[in-house]
Coordinates of C-alpha atoms in Angstrom, one line a residue:
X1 CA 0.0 0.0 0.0
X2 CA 1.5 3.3 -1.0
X3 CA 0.4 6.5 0.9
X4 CA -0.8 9.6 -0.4
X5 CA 1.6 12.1 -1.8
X6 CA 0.9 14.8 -0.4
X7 CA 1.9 18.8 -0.9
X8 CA 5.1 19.5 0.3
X9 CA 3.3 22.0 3.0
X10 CA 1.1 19.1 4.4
X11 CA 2.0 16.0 6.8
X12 CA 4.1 12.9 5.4
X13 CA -26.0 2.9 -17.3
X14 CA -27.4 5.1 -15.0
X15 CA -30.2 3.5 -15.2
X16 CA -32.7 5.0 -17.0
X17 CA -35.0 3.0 -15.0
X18 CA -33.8 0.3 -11.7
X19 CA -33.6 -3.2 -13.7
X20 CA -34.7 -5.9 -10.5
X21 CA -34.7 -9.6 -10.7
X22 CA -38.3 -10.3 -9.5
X23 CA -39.0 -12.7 -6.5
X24 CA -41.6 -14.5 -5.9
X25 CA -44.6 -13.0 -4.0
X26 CA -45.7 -14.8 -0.9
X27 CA -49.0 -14.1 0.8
X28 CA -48.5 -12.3 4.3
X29 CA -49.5 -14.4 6.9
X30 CA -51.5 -12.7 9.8
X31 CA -49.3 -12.6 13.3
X32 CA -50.2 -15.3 15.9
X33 CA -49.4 -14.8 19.2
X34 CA -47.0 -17.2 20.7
X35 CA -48.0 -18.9 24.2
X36 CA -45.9 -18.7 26.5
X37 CA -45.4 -21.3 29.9
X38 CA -47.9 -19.5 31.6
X39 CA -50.4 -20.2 29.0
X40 CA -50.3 -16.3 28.3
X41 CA -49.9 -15.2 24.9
X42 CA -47.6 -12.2 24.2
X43 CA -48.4 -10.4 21.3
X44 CA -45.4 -9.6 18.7
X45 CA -44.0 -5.8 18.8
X46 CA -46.2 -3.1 16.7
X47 CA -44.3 -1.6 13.5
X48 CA -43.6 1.8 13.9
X49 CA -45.9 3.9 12.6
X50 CA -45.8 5.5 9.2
X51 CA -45.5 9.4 9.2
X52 CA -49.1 10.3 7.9
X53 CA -49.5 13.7 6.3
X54 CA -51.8 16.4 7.9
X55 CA -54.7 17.4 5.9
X56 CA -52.8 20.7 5.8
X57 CA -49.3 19.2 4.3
X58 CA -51.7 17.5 1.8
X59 CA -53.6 20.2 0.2
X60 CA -50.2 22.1 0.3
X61 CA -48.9 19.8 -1.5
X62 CA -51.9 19.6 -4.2
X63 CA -51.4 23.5 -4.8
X64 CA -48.1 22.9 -5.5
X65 CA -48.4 20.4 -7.9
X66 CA -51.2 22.5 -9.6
X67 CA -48.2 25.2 -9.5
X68 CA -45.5 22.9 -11.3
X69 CA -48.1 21.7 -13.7
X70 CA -48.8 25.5 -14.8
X71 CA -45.1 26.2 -14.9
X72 CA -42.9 23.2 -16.5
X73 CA -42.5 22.7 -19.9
X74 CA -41.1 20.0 -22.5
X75 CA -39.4 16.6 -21.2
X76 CA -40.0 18.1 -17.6
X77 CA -43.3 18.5 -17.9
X78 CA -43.9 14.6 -19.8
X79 CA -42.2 13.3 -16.2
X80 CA -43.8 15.1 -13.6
X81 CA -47.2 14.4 -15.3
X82 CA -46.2 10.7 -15.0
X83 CA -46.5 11.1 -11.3
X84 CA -49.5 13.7 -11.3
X85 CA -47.1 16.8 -11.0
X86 CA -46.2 15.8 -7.4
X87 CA -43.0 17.6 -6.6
X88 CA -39.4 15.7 -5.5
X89 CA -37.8 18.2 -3.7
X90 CA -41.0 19.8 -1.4
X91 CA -42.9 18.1 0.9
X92 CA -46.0 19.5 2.7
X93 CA -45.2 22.7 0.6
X94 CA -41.7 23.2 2.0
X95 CA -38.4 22.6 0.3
X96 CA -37.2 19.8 1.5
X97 CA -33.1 18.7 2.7
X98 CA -31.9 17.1 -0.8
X99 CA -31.9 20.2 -2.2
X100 CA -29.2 21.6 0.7
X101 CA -27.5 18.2 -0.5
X102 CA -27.5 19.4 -4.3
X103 CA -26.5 22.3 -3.9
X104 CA -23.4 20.7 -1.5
X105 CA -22.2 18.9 -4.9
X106 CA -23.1 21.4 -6.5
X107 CA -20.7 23.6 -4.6
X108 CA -17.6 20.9 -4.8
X109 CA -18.5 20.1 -8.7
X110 CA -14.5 20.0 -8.8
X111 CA -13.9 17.0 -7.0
X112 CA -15.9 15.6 -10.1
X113 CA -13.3 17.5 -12.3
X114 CA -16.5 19.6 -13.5
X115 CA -16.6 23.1 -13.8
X116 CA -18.7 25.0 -10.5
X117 CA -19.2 27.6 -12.5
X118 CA -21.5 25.7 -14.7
X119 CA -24.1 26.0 -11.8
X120 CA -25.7 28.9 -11.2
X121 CA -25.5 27.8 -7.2
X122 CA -26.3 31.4 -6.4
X123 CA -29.2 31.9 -8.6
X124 CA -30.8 27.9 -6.9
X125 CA -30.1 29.7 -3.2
X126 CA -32.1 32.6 -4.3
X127 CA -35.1 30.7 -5.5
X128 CA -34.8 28.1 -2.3
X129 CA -35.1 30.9 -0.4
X130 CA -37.8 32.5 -2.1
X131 CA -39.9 29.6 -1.3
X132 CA -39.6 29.4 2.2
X133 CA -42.8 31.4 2.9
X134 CA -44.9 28.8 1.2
X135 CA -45.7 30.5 -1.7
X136 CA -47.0 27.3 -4.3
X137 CA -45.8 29.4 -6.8
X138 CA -42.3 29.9 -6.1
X139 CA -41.9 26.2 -4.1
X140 CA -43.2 25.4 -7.7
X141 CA -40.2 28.1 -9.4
X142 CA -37.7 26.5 -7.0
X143 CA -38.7 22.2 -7.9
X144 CA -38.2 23.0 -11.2
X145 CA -35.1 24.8 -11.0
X146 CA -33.7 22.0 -8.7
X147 CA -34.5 19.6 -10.9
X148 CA -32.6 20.9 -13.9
X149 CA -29.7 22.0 -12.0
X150 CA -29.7 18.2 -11.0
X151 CA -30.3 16.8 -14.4
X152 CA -27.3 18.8 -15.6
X153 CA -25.1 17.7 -12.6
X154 CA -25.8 14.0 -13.3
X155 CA -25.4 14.1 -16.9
X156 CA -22.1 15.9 -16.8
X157 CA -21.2 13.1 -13.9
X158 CA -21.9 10.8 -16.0
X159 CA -20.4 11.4 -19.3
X160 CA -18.5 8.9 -20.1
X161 CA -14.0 9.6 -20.3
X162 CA -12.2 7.3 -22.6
X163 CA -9.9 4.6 -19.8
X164 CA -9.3 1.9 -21.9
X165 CA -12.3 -0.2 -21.4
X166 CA -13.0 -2.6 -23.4
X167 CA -16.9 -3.0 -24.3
X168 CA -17.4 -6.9 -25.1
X169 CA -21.0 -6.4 -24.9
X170 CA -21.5 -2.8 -27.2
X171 CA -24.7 -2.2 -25.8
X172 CA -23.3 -1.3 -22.2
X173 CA -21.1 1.0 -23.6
X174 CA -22.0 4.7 -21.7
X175 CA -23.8 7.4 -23.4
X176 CA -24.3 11.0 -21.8
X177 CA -27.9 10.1 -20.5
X178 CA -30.8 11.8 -21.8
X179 CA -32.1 14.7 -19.1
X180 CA -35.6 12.8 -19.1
X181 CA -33.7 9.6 -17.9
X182 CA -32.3 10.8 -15.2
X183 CA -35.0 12.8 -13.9
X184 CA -37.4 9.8 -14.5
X185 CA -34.8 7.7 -12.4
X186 CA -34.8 9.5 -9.7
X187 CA -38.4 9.1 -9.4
X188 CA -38.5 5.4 -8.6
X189 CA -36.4 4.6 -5.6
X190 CA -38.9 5.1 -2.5
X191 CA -36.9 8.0 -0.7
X192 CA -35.7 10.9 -2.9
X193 CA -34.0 12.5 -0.6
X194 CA -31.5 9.1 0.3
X195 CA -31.1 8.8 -3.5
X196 CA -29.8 11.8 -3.4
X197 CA -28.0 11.8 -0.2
X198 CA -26.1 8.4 -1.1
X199 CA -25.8 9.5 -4.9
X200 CA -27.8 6.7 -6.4
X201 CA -26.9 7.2 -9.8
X202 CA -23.5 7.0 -9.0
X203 CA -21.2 3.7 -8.2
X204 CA -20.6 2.8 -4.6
X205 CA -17.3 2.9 -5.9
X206 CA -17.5 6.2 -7.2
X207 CA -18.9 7.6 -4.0
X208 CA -16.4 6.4 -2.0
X209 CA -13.7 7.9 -3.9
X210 CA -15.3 11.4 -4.4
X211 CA -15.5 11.2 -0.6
X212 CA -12.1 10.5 -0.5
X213 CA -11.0 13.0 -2.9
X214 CA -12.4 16.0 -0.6
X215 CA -10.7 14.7 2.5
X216 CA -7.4 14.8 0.4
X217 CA -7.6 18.5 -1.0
X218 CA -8.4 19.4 2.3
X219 CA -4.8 18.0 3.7
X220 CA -3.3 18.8 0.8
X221 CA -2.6 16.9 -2.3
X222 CA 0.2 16.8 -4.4
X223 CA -0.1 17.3 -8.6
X224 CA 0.9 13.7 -9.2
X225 CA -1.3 12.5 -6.2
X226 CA -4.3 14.2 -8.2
X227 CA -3.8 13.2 -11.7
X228 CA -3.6 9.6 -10.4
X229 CA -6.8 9.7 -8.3
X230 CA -8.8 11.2 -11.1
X231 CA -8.2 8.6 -13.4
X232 CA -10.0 6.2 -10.5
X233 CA -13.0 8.5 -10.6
X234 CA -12.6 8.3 -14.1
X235 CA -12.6 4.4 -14.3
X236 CA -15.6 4.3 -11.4
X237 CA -17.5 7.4 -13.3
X238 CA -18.5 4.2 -16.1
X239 CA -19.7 1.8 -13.3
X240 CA -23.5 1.8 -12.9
X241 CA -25.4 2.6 -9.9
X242 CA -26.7 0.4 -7.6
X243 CA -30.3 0.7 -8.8
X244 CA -28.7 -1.2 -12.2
X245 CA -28.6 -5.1 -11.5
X246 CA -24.9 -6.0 -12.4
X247 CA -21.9 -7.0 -11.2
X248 CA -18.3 -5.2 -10.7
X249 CA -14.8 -6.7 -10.1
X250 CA -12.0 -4.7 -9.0
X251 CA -8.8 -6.0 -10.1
X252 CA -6.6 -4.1 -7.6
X253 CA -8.6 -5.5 -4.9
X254 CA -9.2 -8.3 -5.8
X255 CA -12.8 -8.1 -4.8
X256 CA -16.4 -8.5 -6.5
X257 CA -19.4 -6.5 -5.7
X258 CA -23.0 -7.2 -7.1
X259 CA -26.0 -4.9 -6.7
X260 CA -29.9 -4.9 -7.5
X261 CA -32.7 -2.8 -6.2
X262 CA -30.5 0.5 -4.9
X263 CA -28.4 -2.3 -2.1
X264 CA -25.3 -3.9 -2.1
X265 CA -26.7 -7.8 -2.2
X266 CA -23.2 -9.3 -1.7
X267 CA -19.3 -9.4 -2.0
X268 CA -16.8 -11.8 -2.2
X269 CA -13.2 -12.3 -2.5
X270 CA -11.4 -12.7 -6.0
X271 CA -8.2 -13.7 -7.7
X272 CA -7.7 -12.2 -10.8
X273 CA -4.4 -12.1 -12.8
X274 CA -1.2 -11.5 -12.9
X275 CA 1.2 -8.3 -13.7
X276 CA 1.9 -10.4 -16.5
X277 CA -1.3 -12.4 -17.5
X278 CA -3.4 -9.3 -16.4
X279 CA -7.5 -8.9 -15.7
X280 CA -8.4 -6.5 -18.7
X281 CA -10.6 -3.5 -18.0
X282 CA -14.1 -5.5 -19.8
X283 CA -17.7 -4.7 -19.6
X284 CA -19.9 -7.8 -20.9
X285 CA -23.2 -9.5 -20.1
X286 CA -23.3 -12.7 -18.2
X287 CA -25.4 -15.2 -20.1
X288 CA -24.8 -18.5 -19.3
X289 CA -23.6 -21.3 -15.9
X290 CA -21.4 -23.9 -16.8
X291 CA -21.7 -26.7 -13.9
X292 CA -19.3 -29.4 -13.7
X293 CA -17.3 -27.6 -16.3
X294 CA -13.9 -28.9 -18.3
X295 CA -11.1 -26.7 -18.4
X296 CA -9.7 -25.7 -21.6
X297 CA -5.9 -25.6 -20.6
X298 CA -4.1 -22.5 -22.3
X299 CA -1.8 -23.0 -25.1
X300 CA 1.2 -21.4 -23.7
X301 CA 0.3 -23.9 -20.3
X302 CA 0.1 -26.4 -22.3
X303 CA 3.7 -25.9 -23.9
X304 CA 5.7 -24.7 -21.0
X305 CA 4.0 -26.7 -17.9
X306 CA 1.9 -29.7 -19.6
X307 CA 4.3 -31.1 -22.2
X308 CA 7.3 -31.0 -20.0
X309 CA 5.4 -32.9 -17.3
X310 CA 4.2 -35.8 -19.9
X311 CA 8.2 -35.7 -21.3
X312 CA 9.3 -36.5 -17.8
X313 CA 6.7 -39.7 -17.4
X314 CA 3.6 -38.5 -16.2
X315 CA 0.6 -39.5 -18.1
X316 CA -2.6 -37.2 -18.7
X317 CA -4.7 -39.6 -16.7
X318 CA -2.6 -38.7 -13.3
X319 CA -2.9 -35.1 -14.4
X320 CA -6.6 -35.5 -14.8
X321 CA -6.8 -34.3 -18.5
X322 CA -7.5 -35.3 -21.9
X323 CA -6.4 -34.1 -25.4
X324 CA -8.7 -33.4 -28.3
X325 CA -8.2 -33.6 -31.8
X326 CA -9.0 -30.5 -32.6
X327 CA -10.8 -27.1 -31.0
X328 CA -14.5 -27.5 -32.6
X329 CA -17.5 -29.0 -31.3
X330 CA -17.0 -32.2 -32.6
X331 CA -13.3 -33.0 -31.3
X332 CA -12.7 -36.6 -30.8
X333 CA -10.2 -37.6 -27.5
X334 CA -6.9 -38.3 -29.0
X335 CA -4.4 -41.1 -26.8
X336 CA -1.2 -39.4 -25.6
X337 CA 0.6 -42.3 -27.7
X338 CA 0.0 -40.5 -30.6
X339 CA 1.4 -36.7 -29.7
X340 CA 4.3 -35.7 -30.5
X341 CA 5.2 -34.1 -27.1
X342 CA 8.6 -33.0 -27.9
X343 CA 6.8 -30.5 -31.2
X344 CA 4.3 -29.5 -28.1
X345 CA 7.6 -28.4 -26.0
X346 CA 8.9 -27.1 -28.3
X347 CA 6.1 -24.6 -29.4
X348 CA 6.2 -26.2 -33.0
X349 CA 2.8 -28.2 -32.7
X350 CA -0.3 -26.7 -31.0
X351 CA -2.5 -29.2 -29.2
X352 CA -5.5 -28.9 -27.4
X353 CA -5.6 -30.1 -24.2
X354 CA -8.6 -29.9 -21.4
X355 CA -8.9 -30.6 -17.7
X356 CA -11.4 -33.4 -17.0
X357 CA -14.3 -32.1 -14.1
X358 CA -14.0 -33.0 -10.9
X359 CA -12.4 -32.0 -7.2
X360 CA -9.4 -30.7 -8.9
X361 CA -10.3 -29.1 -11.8
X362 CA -9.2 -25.6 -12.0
X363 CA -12.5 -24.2 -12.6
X364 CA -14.2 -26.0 -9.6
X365 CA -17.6 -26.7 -9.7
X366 CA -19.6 -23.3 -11.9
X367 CA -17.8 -20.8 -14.1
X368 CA -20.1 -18.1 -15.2
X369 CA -19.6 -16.9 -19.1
X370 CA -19.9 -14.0 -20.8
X371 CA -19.0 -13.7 -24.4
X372 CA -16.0 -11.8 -25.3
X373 CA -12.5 -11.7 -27.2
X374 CA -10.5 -12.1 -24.2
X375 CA -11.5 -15.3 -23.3
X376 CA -12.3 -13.8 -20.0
X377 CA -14.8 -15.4 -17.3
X378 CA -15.7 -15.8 -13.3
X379 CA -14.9 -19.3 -12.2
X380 CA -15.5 -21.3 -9.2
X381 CA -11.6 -22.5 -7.5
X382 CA -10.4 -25.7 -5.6
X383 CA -7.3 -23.3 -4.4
X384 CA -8.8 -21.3 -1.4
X385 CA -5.5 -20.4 0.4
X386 CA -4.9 -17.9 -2.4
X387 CA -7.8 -16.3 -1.3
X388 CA -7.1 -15.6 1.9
X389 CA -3.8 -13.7 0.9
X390 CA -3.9 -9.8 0.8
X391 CA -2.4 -9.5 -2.7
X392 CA -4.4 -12.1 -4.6
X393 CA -2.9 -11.3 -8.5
X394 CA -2.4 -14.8 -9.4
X395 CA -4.9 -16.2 -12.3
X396 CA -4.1 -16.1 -15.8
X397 CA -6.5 -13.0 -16.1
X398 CA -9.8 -14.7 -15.2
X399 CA -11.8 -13.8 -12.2
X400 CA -11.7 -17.1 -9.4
X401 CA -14.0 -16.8 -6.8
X402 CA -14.1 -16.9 -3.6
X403 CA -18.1 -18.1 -3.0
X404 CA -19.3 -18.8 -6.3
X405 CA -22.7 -21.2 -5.1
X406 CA -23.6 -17.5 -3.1
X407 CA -22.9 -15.4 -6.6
X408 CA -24.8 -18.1 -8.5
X409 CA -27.8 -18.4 -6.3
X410 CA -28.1 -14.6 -7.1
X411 CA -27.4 -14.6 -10.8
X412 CA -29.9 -17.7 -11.3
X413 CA -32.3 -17.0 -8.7
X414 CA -32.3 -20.5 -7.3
X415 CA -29.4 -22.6 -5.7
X416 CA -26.6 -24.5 -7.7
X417 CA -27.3 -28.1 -8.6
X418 CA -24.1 -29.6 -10.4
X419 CA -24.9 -33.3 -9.8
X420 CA -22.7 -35.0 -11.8
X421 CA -22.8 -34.7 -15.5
X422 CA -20.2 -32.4 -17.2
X423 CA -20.4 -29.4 -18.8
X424 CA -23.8 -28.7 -18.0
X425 CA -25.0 -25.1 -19.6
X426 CA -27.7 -23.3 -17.5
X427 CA -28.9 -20.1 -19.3
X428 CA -29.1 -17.4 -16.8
X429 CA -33.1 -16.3 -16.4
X430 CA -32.1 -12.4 -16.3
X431 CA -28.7 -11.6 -18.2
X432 CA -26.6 -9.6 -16.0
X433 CA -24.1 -7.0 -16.4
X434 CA -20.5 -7.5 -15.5
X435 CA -18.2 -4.4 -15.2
X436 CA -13.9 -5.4 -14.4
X437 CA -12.7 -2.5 -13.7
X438 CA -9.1 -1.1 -11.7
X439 CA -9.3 1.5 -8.9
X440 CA -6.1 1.9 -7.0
X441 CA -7.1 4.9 -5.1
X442 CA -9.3 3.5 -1.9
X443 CA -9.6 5.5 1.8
X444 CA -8.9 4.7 5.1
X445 CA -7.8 6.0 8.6
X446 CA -4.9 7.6 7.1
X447 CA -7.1 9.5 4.0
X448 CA -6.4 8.6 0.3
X449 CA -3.9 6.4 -0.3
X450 CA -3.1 4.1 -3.4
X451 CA -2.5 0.3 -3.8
X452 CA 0.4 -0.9 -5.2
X453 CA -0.6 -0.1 -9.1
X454 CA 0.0 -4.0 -10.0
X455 CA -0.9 -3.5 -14.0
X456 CA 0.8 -0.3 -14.6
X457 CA -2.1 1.8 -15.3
X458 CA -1.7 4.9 -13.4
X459 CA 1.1 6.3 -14.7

């Protein structure tokens, strides 16, 4: 872990909607109380109690959606009619906290590397203000200005820099989202004001970072030291939010993150690859299980580990592999017999050699596929101790995991089922999103500082 430089002053896909896997409904069953030894039933706790509108805050609230509906025009108007002109940002006819929150980011738009002087901040205070009395009017003036000072903070946010990811699946590939899109998004989590507190639209990962980043200019932080930590934000500015069903693996890490429904639904451990055989920067879609799966042994492993093995008397049997005539569909098993190993050594002949399923096999018991160039995929691992180490850069570039029944269950909704034939293919019921990203730049007690930079991206 290397420590933030500091000055030499200071101490040493938003979403346009949320995509949700459904679950299956399940009839409430009414609470029985339980009996106790006495023969005395105690009744369960009561729920808290919903806040209820008065009959005041209500027709407040109908006057100043009669307001907004007078006063908003063109894609704004198209989404607040879709929810009956009922403003975001007031409540009871009063401006509610997200907009002090708004105008907050608004304020520190540099830690995004945007320009504050694209907000008129000053002219939104104005209008907040304004509608303090109560006014429906001007709570209606300052909405709408609140919510196209937000549009054009989350598009801007989210307009997508060029970092070298690669999109094996063009259809996740970013695009400055439309202003209606975002505005509609915001509309569907149940709390406005914690979508906009927690920056919904935004990665976890982002957040974290741009949390980061303001402790840091606060202490201090050197040119280098900032150059370096925007390209993180950079790299986390194309992950989705949390309101996007998908899945994100961080290669410096070596961690994996999935999300659904606005909440982190789990995390894991991961190996991913070496400095030499490295975890590409790769956005995809997950499409299909493989359960009991073979293992398609890489070429160069087959010529620099494989051959020399068999040339020094072990057979493919005690190695638990087979070899294949050829790389198509239809490949027959070959015998070892008729191979010339010493070619295979040599790099002269290429042969195709897979792992047979089982305890050993390198891919354990699932691998999880997504179609792409790299040859790229998350795979179950029968080699756990390299999971528990703190640097875990040791796969050929695939992502080996450290719970993959728990991320299956997820993905396909129900538990795992292997059995025993091999090379079953389960199509996933929802296609999911996988993002492989590499963020250096994390926080702690001791502010920003950087992991080792493993790939050789940062400089």
């Amino acid at each position: 872990m290397i420590v933030l430089a500091v000055a030499a002053s200071a101490a040493p896909t938003l979403a346009a909607a949320p995509r949700t896997a459904k679950t299956k409904a399940t009839a409430a069953k009414a609470a029985r109380p339980k009996a106790t030894k006495a023969g005395v039933r105690k009744r369960p706790a009561a729920k808290p109690a919903k806040a209820v509108k008065s009959a005041a805050d209500v027709a407040r609230d109908r006057a100043v959606a009669a307001a907004i509906r007078a006063a908003a025009g063109g894609w704004m108007a198209r989404v607040y009619a879709q929810r009956n002109y009922a403003p975001l940002w007031a409540s009871g006819g009063r401006i509610g906290p997200a907009a002090d929150t708004l105008i907050r980011y608004l304020g520190d738009a540099d830690l995004d590397n945007l320009n504050r002087s694209s907000y008129d901040v000053d002219k939104l205070r104005r209008l907040i203000d304004a509608a303090r009395g109560g006014d429906p009017a001007r709570v209606a003036a300052a909405e709408l200005a609140l919510s196209a000072s937000f549009v054009d903070y989350v598009r801007d946010q989210r307009k997508p820099r060029d970092v070298g990811m690669k999109w094996a699946d063009p259809a996740l590939k970013p695009k400055r989202p439309k202003p209606d899109a975002v505005l509609r998004a915001a509309t569907f989590p149940k709390s406005f004001t914690a979508y906009v507190r927690d920056m919904g639209w935004m990665s976890p990962r982002y957040v974290e970072l741009r949390d980061v980043s303001a402790q840091a200019r606060a202490a201090g932080i050197a040119p280098a030291a900032l150059v370096r930590l925007r390209r993180n934000l950079d790299r986390a500015r194309l992950l989705p939010g949390p309101w996007t069903r998908h899945v994100e693996v961080d290669a410096s890490s070596g961690r994996l993150w999935y999300y659904e429904a606005g909440a982190t639904k789990g995390t894991m451990r991961v190996v991913v690859g070496t400095r030499e055989t490295q975890t590409p920067m790769l956005a995809g879609t997950l499409q299909w299980a493989i359960l009991n799966p073979y293992w398609n042994v890489p070429d160069y492993l087959v010529r620099k580990n494989i051959a020399p093995k068999v040339l020094a008397g072990r057979t493919l049997a005690s190695l638990h592999m087979e070899a294949l005539s050829d790389w198509t569909a239809a490949a027959r098993p070959m015998p070892a017999s008729a191979i010339d190993w010493p070619a295979v050594a040599a790099g002269k002949r290429e042969l195709r050699l897979r792992e047979l399923p089982g305890p050993a096999n390198s891919m354990g018991k699932v691998k999880f596929l997504f179609p792409n160039d790299e040859g790229i995929y998350l795979h179950d691992t029968p080699n756990r101790p390299l999971l528990q180490k703190d640097d875990r850069h040791f796969s050929n570039g695939c992502i080996r995991l450290e719970d993959a029944p728990r991320l299956g269950r997820w993905l396909l909704g129900r538990p795992l089922d292997p059995g025993k034939k091999p090379e079953q293919a389960v199509a996933l019921t929802a296609p999911t999103p996988v993002y492989l990203t590499y963020l250096t730049a994390t926080g702690g007690a001791r502010g920003l500082t950087f992991r080792d930079d493993v790939y050789g991206r940062d400089r």
